[in-house]
CSV table of C-alpha atoms in Angstrom, one decimal:
chain,number,residue,atom,x,y,z
A,1,MET,CA,89.9,81.8,153.0
A,2,SER,CA,86.1,81.7,152.5
A,3,ARG,CA,86.3,82.8,148.8
A,4,ILE,CA,83.2,83.7,146.9
A,5,PRO,CA,83.7,83.0,143.1
A,6,LEU,CA,83.8,86.2,141.1
A,7,LEU,CA,81.2,84.9,138.8
A,8,ILE,CA,78.6,85.0,141.7
A,9,LEU,CA,79.4,88.6,142.3
A,10,SER,CA,78.7,89.4,138.6
A,11,VAL,CA,75.6,87.4,138.6
A,12,LEU,CA,74.2,89.1,141.7
A,13,LEU,CA,75.1,92.5,140.3
A,14,ALA,CA,73.2,91.5,137.2
A,15,LEU,CA,70.1,90.5,139.2
A,16,THR,CA,69.0,94.1,139.0
A,17,VAL,CA,66.6,96.1,140.9
A,18,PHE,CA,63.9,97.9,139.1
A,19,TRP,CA,63.7,101.7,139.5
A,20,SER,CA,61.2,104.0,138.1
A,21,SER,CA,62.6,106.6,135.7
A,22,ASP,CA,61.2,109.6,137.6
A,23,GLY,CA,63.6,108.7,140.5
A,24,GLY,CA,66.3,110.9,139.1
A,25,HIS,CA,67.9,108.3,136.7
A,26,ASP,CA,68.2,109.4,133.0
A,27,ALA,CA,67.4,106.3,131.3
A,28,ALA,CA,67.3,107.9,127.9
A,29,ALA,CA,70.9,109.3,128.2
A,30,ALA,CA,73.4,108.0,125.6
A,31,PHE,CA,75.8,105.4,126.9
A,32,THR,CA,79.4,106.4,127.2
A,33,PRO,CA,82.1,103.8,127.7
A,34,ALA,CA,83.7,104.6,131.0
A,35,GLU,CA,87.2,104.3,132.3
A,36,VAL,CA,88.7,104.8,135.7
A,37,ASP,CA,92.2,106.2,135.7
A,38,LEU,CA,93.6,104.6,138.8
A,39,VAL,CA,92.9,102.0,141.3
A,40,ALA,CA,95.6,101.5,143.9
A,41,VAL,CA,96.9,100.0,147.2
A,42,ASP,CA,97.8,103.1,149.3
A,43,MET,CA,100.2,102.3,152.1
A,44,ASP,CA,99.5,105.8,153.7
A,45,VAL,CA,96.0,106.3,154.9
A,46,ALA,CA,96.6,109.9,156.1
A,47,GLY,CA,94.0,112.2,154.4
A,48,ASN,CA,92.0,109.3,153.1
A,49,THR,CA,88.2,109.2,153.6
A,50,ALA,CA,85.3,107.7,152.0
A,51,THR,CA,85.1,110.6,149.5
A,52,ALA,CA,88.6,112.1,149.5
A,53,LEU,CA,92.2,111.0,149.1
A,54,GLY,CA,95.5,112.2,150.6
A,55,PRO,CA,98.9,111.8,149.2
A,56,THR,CA,99.5,108.1,148.1
A,57,ASP,CA,102.4,105.9,149.1
A,58,TYR,CA,103.2,102.4,147.7
A,59,CYS,CA,105.6,101.2,150.5
A,60,GLY,CA,104.8,100.6,154.1
A,61,HIS,CA,106.9,99.5,157.1
A,62,ILE,CA,106.0,97.5,160.3
A,63,ALA,CA,108.7,97.7,162.9
A,64,GLN,CA,108.4,94.1,164.3
A,65,PRO,CA,106.2,90.9,164.1
A,66,GLY,CA,102.9,91.2,165.9
A,67,GLU,CA,102.5,94.9,165.1
A,68,ARG,CA,99.9,96.2,162.6
A,69,LEU,CA,99.7,98.6,159.6
A,70,THR,CA,96.5,100.2,158.1
A,71,ILE,CA,96.4,100.5,154.3
A,72,ASP,CA,93.7,101.5,151.9
A,73,VAL,CA,92.5,100.2,148.5
A,74,VAL,CA,91.6,103.5,146.7
A,75,VAL,CA,90.0,104.7,143.4
A,76,ASP,CA,90.2,108.1,141.8
A,77,SER,CA,87.2,109.8,140.2
A,78,ILE,CA,84.8,107.5,138.6
A,79,PRO,CA,83.0,108.8,135.4
A,80,LEU,CA,79.3,108.7,135.1
A,81,SER,CA,77.5,106.5,132.7
A,82,ARG,CA,73.9,107.7,132.0
A,83,THR,CA,74.3,109.9,135.2
A,84,ARG,CA,75.1,106.7,137.2
A,85,GLY,CA,78.4,105.8,138.9
A,86,LEU,CA,79.9,102.9,140.9
A,87,MET,CA,77.6,100.2,142.2
A,88,GLY,CA,80.0,97.4,143.0
A,89,PHE,CA,83.6,96.2,143.0
A,90,ASN,CA,85.9,93.3,143.6
A,91,PHE,CA,89.6,92.8,143.8
A,92,ASN,CA,92.3,90.3,144.7
A,93,ILE,CA,95.4,91.1,146.6
A,94,VAL,CA,98.3,88.5,146.7
A,95,TYR,CA,100.7,88.7,149.6
A,96,ASP,CA,103.4,86.5,151.3
A,97,PRO,CA,101.7,84.9,154.3
A,98,LEU,CA,105.1,84.1,155.8
A,99,VAL,CA,105.5,87.9,156.2
A,100,VAL,CA,102.1,89.3,156.9
A,101,GLN,CA,98.4,88.3,157.1
A,102,ILE,CA,95.2,90.3,156.7
A,103,ALA,CA,93.9,91.0,160.2
A,104,SER,CA,90.7,93.0,159.5
A,105,VAL,CA,88.9,94.8,156.7
A,106,ASP,CA,86.2,97.5,156.5
A,107,SER,CA,84.4,98.1,153.1
A,108,ASP,CA,81.9,100.7,154.6
A,109,PHE,CA,83.5,103.7,152.7
A,110,LEU,CA,82.9,105.1,149.2
A,111,LEU,CA,80.3,102.7,148.1
A,112,THR,CA,78.0,103.3,151.0
A,113,SER,CA,78.8,107.1,151.4
A,114,LEU,CA,75.5,108.4,150.0
A,115,GLY,CA,72.2,108.2,151.6
A,116,SER,CA,70.5,105.2,149.9
A,117,SER,CA,72.6,102.0,150.5
A,118,TRP,CA,71.8,98.4,150.4
A,119,PRO,CA,75.3,96.7,150.5
A,120,ILE,CA,76.0,93.0,150.1
A,121,ASP,CA,79.5,92.1,151.1
A,122,PHE,CA,81.3,89.1,149.6
A,123,THR,CA,84.7,89.9,151.1
A,124,ASP,CA,86.8,87.0,152.4
A,125,GLU,CA,86.6,86.3,156.1
A,126,VAL,CA,89.5,87.6,158.4
A,127,PRO,CA,91.9,86.9,159.6
A,128,ASP,CA,93.1,85.8,156.2
A,129,SER,CA,96.4,84.0,156.0
A,130,ASP,CA,96.6,81.9,152.8
A,131,GLY,CA,98.3,84.6,150.6
A,132,GLU,CA,95.3,85.7,148.5
A,133,PHE,CA,92.6,88.0,149.7
A,134,LEU,CA,89.3,88.8,147.9
A,135,GLY,CA,87.5,92.1,148.7
A,136,ALA,CA,84.0,92.5,147.0
A,137,LEU,CA,81.1,94.6,147.7
A,138,ALA,CA,77.8,95.3,145.8
A,139,ASP,CA,75.4,98.1,146.7
A,140,PHE,CA,71.8,97.8,145.4
A,141,GLY,CA,70.7,101.2,146.7
A,142,ASP,CA,69.4,104.1,144.5
A,143,ASP,CA,72.5,106.2,144.7
A,144,PHE,CA,75.7,105.7,142.7
A,145,GLU,CA,79.0,107.1,144.0
A,146,THR,CA,81.6,108.7,141.8
A,147,GLY,CA,84.6,109.0,144.0
A,148,PRO,CA,87.4,109.6,144.6
A,149,GLY,CA,87.7,107.7,147.8
A,150,VAL,CA,88.5,104.6,149.8
A,151,LEU,CA,86.9,101.4,148.7
A,152,ALA,CA,88.2,99.2,151.5
A,153,ARG,CA,90.5,99.7,154.6
A,154,VAL,CA,92.6,96.8,155.4
A,155,GLU,CA,94.8,96.1,158.5
A,156,LEU,CA,97.9,94.1,158.0
A,157,GLU,CA,99.7,92.2,160.8
A,158,ALA,CA,103.3,91.3,160.7
A,159,VAL,CA,104.1,87.7,161.1
A,160,ALA,CA,108.0,87.6,160.6
A,161,PRO,CA,110.7,89.9,159.3
A,162,GLY,CA,110.8,90.1,155.6
A,163,ALA,CA,109.2,92.0,152.7
A,164,SER,CA,106.0,91.2,150.8
A,165,ALA,CA,104.3,92.5,147.8
A,166,LEU,CA,100.7,93.5,148.0
A,167,ALA,CA,99.9,92.7,144.4
A,168,MET,CA,96.5,93.7,143.1
A,169,VAL,CA,96.2,91.1,140.4
A,170,TYR,CA,92.6,91.3,139.5
A,171,SER,CA,90.0,94.0,139.9
A,172,LYS,CA,86.6,94.8,138.4
A,173,TRP,CA,84.6,98.1,138.9
A,174,TYR,CA,81.0,97.9,138.0
A,175,HIS,CA,78.4,100.6,137.0
A,176,PRO,CA,74.9,100.0,135.9
A,177,ASP,CA,73.5,100.5,132.4
A,178,GLY,CA,69.9,100.6,131.6
A,179,ALA,CA,67.3,99.9,128.8
A,180,VAL,CA,63.9,101.3,128.9
A,181,LEU,CA,61.3,98.5,128.9
A,182,ALA,CA,57.8,98.6,127.3
A,183,SER,CA,56.5,100.7,130.2
A,184,SER,CA,57.8,104.3,129.9
A,185,THR,CA,58.1,104.6,133.7
A,186,VAL,CA,60.2,101.6,134.4
A,187,THR,CA,64.0,101.0,133.8
A,188,GLN,CA,65.8,97.8,134.1
A,189,TYR,CA,69.4,98.0,135.0
A,190,THR,CA,72.0,95.5,133.9
A,191,VAL,CA,75.7,95.7,134.8
A,192,VAL,CA,78.7,96.7,132.5
A,193,GLU,CA,82.3,97.0,133.6
A,194,TYR,CA,84.5,100.0,133.9
A,195,THR,CA,87.9,99.7,132.4
A,196,VAL,CA,90.8,100.6,134.5
A,197,ALA,CA,93.6,102.4,133.0
A,198,GLU,CA,96.2,101.8,135.7
A,199,ILE,CA,96.4,99.4,138.8
A,200,ARG,CA,99.1,100.0,141.2
A,201,SER,CA,100.2,97.4,143.8
A,202,GLY,CA,102.0,98.0,147.1
A,203,ALA,CA,104.7,96.5,149.2
A,204,VAL,CA,105.4,96.2,153.0
A,205,SER,CA,108.5,95.4,154.9
A,206,VAL,CA,108.9,94.1,158.4
A,207,GLY,CA,112.0,94.6,160.6
A,208,GLY,CA,115.1,95.5,158.8
A,209,TYR,CA,113.9,94.8,155.3
A,210,GLU,CA,113.0,97.4,152.6
A,211,CYS,CA,110.1,97.4,150.0
A,212,ASN,CA,112.6,97.3,147.1
A,213,ASP,CA,113.7,93.8,148.4
A,214,VAL,CA,110.5,92.4,146.9
A,215,ASN,CA,111.3,91.4,143.2
A,216,SER,CA,109.3,88.1,142.7
A,217,ASP,CA,110.3,87.7,139.0
A,218,THR,CA,114.0,88.9,139.5
A,219,ASP,CA,113.7,91.4,136.6
A,220,GLY,CA,115.2,94.3,138.5
A,221,VAL,CA,111.8,96.1,138.8
A,222,PRO,CA,110.4,96.0,142.4
A,223,ASP,CA,107.0,94.4,142.7
A,224,PHE,CA,105.2,97.5,143.8
A,225,ALA,CA,106.2,99.1,140.5
A,226,ASP,CA,106.3,96.1,138.2
A,227,ASN,CA,103.5,95.6,135.6
A,228,CYS,CA,104.1,91.9,135.5
A,229,ILE,CA,105.0,90.8,139.0
A,230,TRP,CA,105.6,87.1,138.3
A,231,ASP,CA,106.8,87.3,134.7
A,232,SER,CA,110.2,88.8,134.0
A,233,ASN,CA,109.9,91.9,131.8
A,234,PRO,CA,112.8,94.3,132.4
A,235,SER,CA,111.6,96.6,129.7
A,236,GLN,CA,108.0,96.9,131.2
A,237,LEU,CA,106.7,97.1,127.5
A,238,ASN,CA,102.9,97.9,127.6
A,239,THR,CA,101.6,98.4,124.2
A,240,ASP,CA,98.1,99.3,125.3
A,241,GLY,CA,99.0,101.2,128.2
A,242,ASP,CA,96.7,99.3,130.6
A,243,ALA,CA,97.6,97.9,134.0
A,244,PHE,CA,99.5,94.9,132.7
A,245,GLY,CA,102.6,94.7,130.6
A,246,ASN,CA,102.7,92.7,127.4
A,247,ARG,CA,104.5,89.8,129.1
A,248,CYS,CA,101.5,89.0,131.2
A,249,ASP,CA,98.6,90.7,129.3
A,250,ASP,CA,96.5,88.2,127.2
A,251,ASP,CA,95.2,91.1,125.1
A,252,ASP,CA,98.0,93.4,124.3
A,253,ASP,CA,96.0,95.8,122.1
A,254,ASN,CA,92.8,95.9,124.2
A,255,ASP,CA,90.7,95.2,121.2
A,256,GLY,CA,88.6,92.6,123.1
A,257,VAL,CA,90.1,89.7,121.3
A,258,SER,CA,92.9,87.6,123.2
A,259,ASP,CA,96.4,87.5,121.7
A,260,GLN,CA,96.0,83.7,121.3
A,261,VAL,CA,92.9,84.0,119.3
A,262,GLU,CA,94.4,86.7,117.1
A,263,GLY,CA,97.5,84.6,116.5
A,264,ASN,CA,95.4,81.5,115.6
A,265,ARG,CA,93.2,83.6,113.3
A,266,GLY,CA,96.0,85.7,111.7
A,267,SER,CA,95.2,89.2,112.9
A,268,ASP,CA,97.8,91.4,114.6
A,269,PRO,CA,97.7,91.1,118.4
A,270,LEU,CA,99.4,94.5,118.8
A,271,ASN,CA,97.1,96.5,116.5
A,272,PRO,CA,93.6,97.3,118.0
A,273,LEU,CA,92.2,97.9,114.5
A,274,SER,CA,93.2,94.4,113.3
A,275,THR,CA,90.7,91.7,114.3
A,276,PRO,CA,90.1,88.2,113.1
A,277,GLU,CA,88.1,87.7,109.8
A,278,TYR,CA,86.1,85.1,111.5
A,279,PHE,CA,85.9,83.4,114.9
A,280,SER,CA,83.6,80.4,114.2
A,281,LEU,CA,81.2,79.2,111.6
A,282,ALA,CA,78.4,81.0,113.2
A,283,ASP,CA,80.2,84.3,112.6
A,284,THR,CA,81.0,83.4,109.0
A,285,LEU,CA,77.9,85.0,107.4
A,286,ALA,CA,78.5,88.2,109.3
A,287,LEU,CA,82.2,88.7,109.0
A,288,CYS,CA,83.2,87.0,105.8
A,289,LEU,CA,80.5,88.8,103.8
A,290,ASP,CA,80.8,92.2,105.3
A,291,GLY,CA,83.0,93.8,102.7
A,292,ILE,CA,85.7,94.8,105.3
A,293,ASP,CA,89.2,93.7,105.6
A,294,ASN,CA,88.9,93.0,109.3
A,295,ASP,CA,92.4,91.6,109.9
A,296,LEU,CA,94.0,94.3,107.7
A,297,ASP,CA,96.0,91.8,105.5
A,298,GLY,CA,95.0,93.4,102.2
A,299,PHE,CA,92.3,90.8,101.4
A,300,THR,CA,88.5,91.1,101.9
A,301,ASP,CA,85.9,88.5,102.5
A,302,GLY,CA,86.1,85.5,100.1
A,303,ALA,CA,89.6,86.7,98.9
A,304,ASP,CA,91.0,86.2,102.4
A,305,SER,CA,92.4,82.7,102.7
A,306,ARG,CA,91.6,82.8,106.5
A,307,CYS,CA,87.9,83.3,105.7
A,308,VAL,CA,85.7,80.2,105.8
A,309,LYS,CA,84.4,79.9,102.3
A,310,ILE,CA,80.6,80.3,102.0
A,311,PRO,CA,78.9,77.6,100.0
A,312,PRO,CA,76.5,78.6,97.3
A,313,PRO,CA,72.7,78.7,98.3
A,314,PRO,CA,71.2,75.2,98.5
A,315,GLY,CA,68.8,73.9,95.9
A,316,ASN,CA,65.8,74.5,98.1
A,317,ASP,CA,66.6,78.2,98.9
A,318,ASP,CA,63.5,79.4,97.1
A,319,TRP,CA,59.8,78.5,97.3
A,320,ASN,CA,59.8,77.6,93.5
A,321,SER,CA,62.3,74.9,94.0
A,322,PRO,CA,61.4,73.2,97.2
A,323,GLU,CA,62.8,69.9,98.4
A,324,ASP,CA,60.3,67.0,98.1
A,325,LEU,CA,59.8,65.3,101.4
A,326,SER,CA,57.7,62.5,100.1
A,327,ALA,CA,60.5,60.0,100.1
A,328,THR,CA,61.6,61.0,103.6
A,329,ILE,CA,60.3,59.8,107.0
A,330,GLY,CA,60.6,61.6,110.4
A,331,GLU,CA,63.4,64.1,111.0
A,332,VAL,CA,64.8,66.5,108.4
A,333,ALA,CA,68.0,68.3,108.9
A,334,ALA,CA,68.0,72.1,108.1
A,335,ASN,CA,71.4,73.6,107.4
A,336,TRP,CA,71.2,77.3,106.8
A,337,LEU,CA,74.8,77.9,105.7
A,338,GLY,CA,74.6,79.6,102.4
A,339,ALA,CA,70.8,80.0,102.5
A,340,THR,CA,69.3,83.4,101.8
A,341,VAL,CA,66.1,85.4,101.9
A,342,GLN,CA,64.9,86.4,98.5
A,343,PRO,CA,63.3,89.8,97.6
A,344,GLY,CA,59.6,89.6,98.5
A,345,GLU,CA,60.0,86.5,100.6
A,346,ARG,CA,58.2,86.6,104.0
A,347,LEU,CA,59.6,85.7,107.4
A,348,PRO,CA,56.6,84.8,109.5
A,349,CYS,CA,56.4,83.4,113.0
A,350,GLY,CA,59.5,84.9,114.4
A,351,GLY,CA,61.9,84.0,111.6
A,352,ILE,CA,64.7,86.4,111.0
A,353,SER,CA,66.9,85.2,108.2
A,354,HIS,CA,68.0,82.2,106.0
A,355,THR,CA,65.0,80.3,104.7
A,356,LEU,CA,64.7,76.7,103.3
A,357,TRP,CA,61.7,75.3,101.5
A,358,TYR,CA,60.2,71.8,101.3
A,359,LYS,CA,56.9,70.4,99.9
A,360,LEU,CA,54.5,67.5,100.7
A,361,THR,CA,51.5,66.3,98.9
A,362,ALA,CA,48.7,64.4,100.9
A,363,ALA,CA,47.8,61.0,99.3
A,364,GLN,CA,44.4,61.1,101.3
A,365,TYR,CA,42.6,63.2,103.7
A,366,SER,CA,45.2,63.8,106.4
A,367,ARG,CA,46.5,65.8,109.3
A,368,LEU,CA,50.1,67.1,108.8
A,369,GLU,CA,52.0,67.4,112.1
A,370,LEU,CA,55.3,69.4,112.2
A,371,LYS,CA,57.4,69.9,115.2
A,372,ASP,CA,60.1,72.6,115.3
A,373,GLY,CA,63.7,72.0,116.2
A,374,PRO,CA,65.8,74.5,118.3
A,375,HIS,CA,66.3,78.0,116.9
A,376,THR,CA,63.6,77.3,114.2
A,377,ALA,CA,60.5,79.0,112.9
A,378,ILE,CA,58.3,76.9,110.6
A,379,ALA,CA,55.3,77.9,108.4
A,380,VAL,CA,53.0,76.0,106.1
A,381,TYR,CA,51.7,77.4,102.7
A,382,ASP,CA,48.9,76.0,100.5
A,383,PHE,CA,50.2,75.5,97.0
A,384,SER,CA,47.0,74.6,95.1
A,385,GLY,CA,47.0,77.9,93.2
A,386,THR,CA,49.6,79.9,91.3
A,387,ALA,CA,51.5,81.2,94.4
A,388,PRO,CA,51.8,80.0,98.1
A,389,LYS,CA,49.3,81.2,100.6
A,390,LEU,CA,50.1,81.1,104.3
A,391,VAL,CA,47.9,78.6,106.2
A,392,ALA,CA,49.6,78.3,109.6
A,393,CYS,CA,52.9,78.9,111.4
A,394,ASP,CA,54.6,78.5,114.8
A,395,ASP,CA,57.9,79.3,116.2
A,396,ALA,CA,57.8,77.6,119.5
A,397,ASN,CA,56.6,74.0,119.3
A,398,SER,CA,54.5,72.5,116.4
A,399,VAL,CA,52.2,73.2,113.5
A,400,SER,CA,49.2,71.0,112.6
A,401,VAL,CA,47.1,71.4,109.5
A,402,ILE,CA,44.4,69.3,107.7
A,403,LEU,CA,45.0,68.5,104.0
A,404,ASN,CA,42.7,67.2,101.3
A,405,ALA,CA,43.8,64.2,99.3
A,406,GLY,CA,46.1,65.4,96.6
A,407,GLN,CA,46.7,68.9,98.2
A,408,THR,CA,50.2,70.1,98.1
A,409,VAL,CA,51.7,72.4,100.8
A,410,LEU,CA,55.1,74.1,101.1
A,411,ILE,CA,57.0,74.2,104.3
A,412,GLN,CA,59.2,77.1,105.1
A,413,VAL,CA,61.9,76.7,107.7
A,414,THR,CA,63.6,79.9,109.0
A,415,ARG,CA,66.1,80.4,111.7
A,416,LYS,CA,65.3,82.7,114.6
A,417,GLU,CA,68.7,83.2,116.1
A,418,TYR,CA,71.5,84.9,114.1
A,419,TRP,CA,74.3,82.6,115.5
A,420,ALA,CA,72.4,79.4,114.7
A,421,SER,CA,73.8,77.6,111.6
A,422,PHE,CA,71.7,74.5,111.5
A,423,SER,CA,68.6,72.9,113.2
A,424,TRP,CA,66.1,70.3,112.3
A,425,PHE,CA,62.3,69.5,112.2
A,426,THR,CA,60.1,66.4,112.2
A,427,TRP,CA,56.8,65.7,110.1
A,428,GLU,CA,54.2,63.2,110.1
A,429,MET,CA,51.2,62.7,107.9
A,430,VAL,CA,48.2,61.2,109.9
A,431,PRO,CA,45.2,59.9,107.9
A,432,VAL,CA,41.9,61.2,109.4
A,433,ALA,CA,38.2,60.7,108.5
A,434,PRO,CA,36.8,63.5,106.2
A,435,ASP,CA,34.0,64.3,108.7
A,436,ASP,CA,36.3,64.7,111.7
A,437,VAL,CA,37.8,68.0,110.8
A,438,PRO,CA,37.0,70.6,108.1
A,439,ALA,CA,39.7,71.4,105.5
A,440,PRO,CA,41.6,74.6,106.2
A,441,SER,CA,40.3,77.8,104.5
A,442,VAL,CA,42.9,79.7,102.5
A,443,THR,CA,40.7,82.2,100.9
A,444,ASP,CA,41.9,85.1,102.9
A,445,ALA,CA,45.6,83.9,103.3
A,446,PRO,CA,48.2,86.4,102.0
A,447,THR,CA,50.1,85.5,99.0
A,448,VAL,CA,53.8,85.2,99.0
A,449,ALA,CA,55.6,87.2,96.3
A,450,ALA,CA,57.6,85.3,93.8
A,451,PRO,CA,61.3,85.6,94.5
A,452,THR,CA,63.6,87.4,92.0
A,453,PRO,CA,65.4,84.7,89.9
A,454,ARG,CA,69.0,84.3,90.7
A,455,PRO,CA,71.7,83.4,88.2
A,456,ALA,CA,73.3,79.9,88.9
A,457,PRO,CA,76.6,80.0,90.7
A,458,THR,CA,79.6,79.8,88.4
A,459,ALA,CA,81.8,77.9,90.9
A,460,THR,CA,81.4,75.9,94.2
A,461,PRO,CA,83.9,77.2,96.7
A,462,VAL,CA,85.6,74.4,98.7
A,463,PRO,CA,84.7,74.7,102.5
A,464,ARG,CA,87.8,75.4,104.5
A,465,GLY,CA,88.3,74.1,108.1
A,466,GLN,CA,89.3,76.4,110.9
């Protein structure tokens, strides 16, 4: 089987084409989460076309080895998202290669049914006889189909008497979502997934066998009707009503958090309203200080034993209490956990939150060179007056300023990624001749407002591990 990894399809679908918004696509329309009701293996192709479906049947029969049976993979109506429908799909069908094989496949149906099509096919080569078949197609044309109809027509060839499930174990159904760029006439499309409410498998029998003879997990439910084909679940319990029973569903409440993570973090894996209080240290500031009882255990934020405890702000959280770097050399670690932005405190150079302050005093006429670490914005302020005045800043690589002998500067380090919890920067004071470079002018530099005094913390919470 020449299998194309599913990730490649996702990436290629995300390598989006640029369309102008006057081409009939409503880029300003509100996004509505989209769900397809049914994707199925249909063992009866009668009445099925690219844009219509006849009665469906989930059991097919082949009289003897060497003969063939044509089946369809079908989808019901596809809802629009911002006036756009389907632009790609992929599915996996697992079968018994001792009973049947995939003889041929044709994907030139629904996805290419409208006028403007640019299809790229990632489907496995046929004949396919290894027991797992990948069907995948992307269409980069300007039209987006909405169904119902046939996605792929597959021809089975009987190998030997017996019965085989045609189990659709994986499927994704893509539609494009857009965001308007700076130009009002250009829209860039990215790819989002439809959810599928129900996925139905099929079964085929050869010779004197019946479809009901296929029960891979011996739970009494035939494979074509079983919501967990390889995991015994006679009750067919399916809490979230999706295509998979609880026994084989890694997210039983469809809240986007796996059952394993919810179990580890103490939220209810069967309640979509209960989600972990935190996932990692990077999320702590967002989830453990949001004032919400996310896991519905009756405790909020710091009162929840499952919440990572937030340490108090560091001593150099404000510009009026900077850490003196005179005794340090080279690299300085910047840990933003617990740091804040005080009222009136500026965030220059791309910084977004959590500031730390440092100070340096030049012993002689010198050039101060600062280099940023990852996720870091850094700024330099003159501190020769009563309040800091911005001299220079940079959020990409480095900052270089000339200092007079005895001049004190403040260094503000700010994070520029919400998920970043720490970084670093380096500094070096290089003596220079006074005639080489003029001293920086700070006459017109803006003044930084003094932060509002903050009461000292009454206790220091103990950090708690995951």
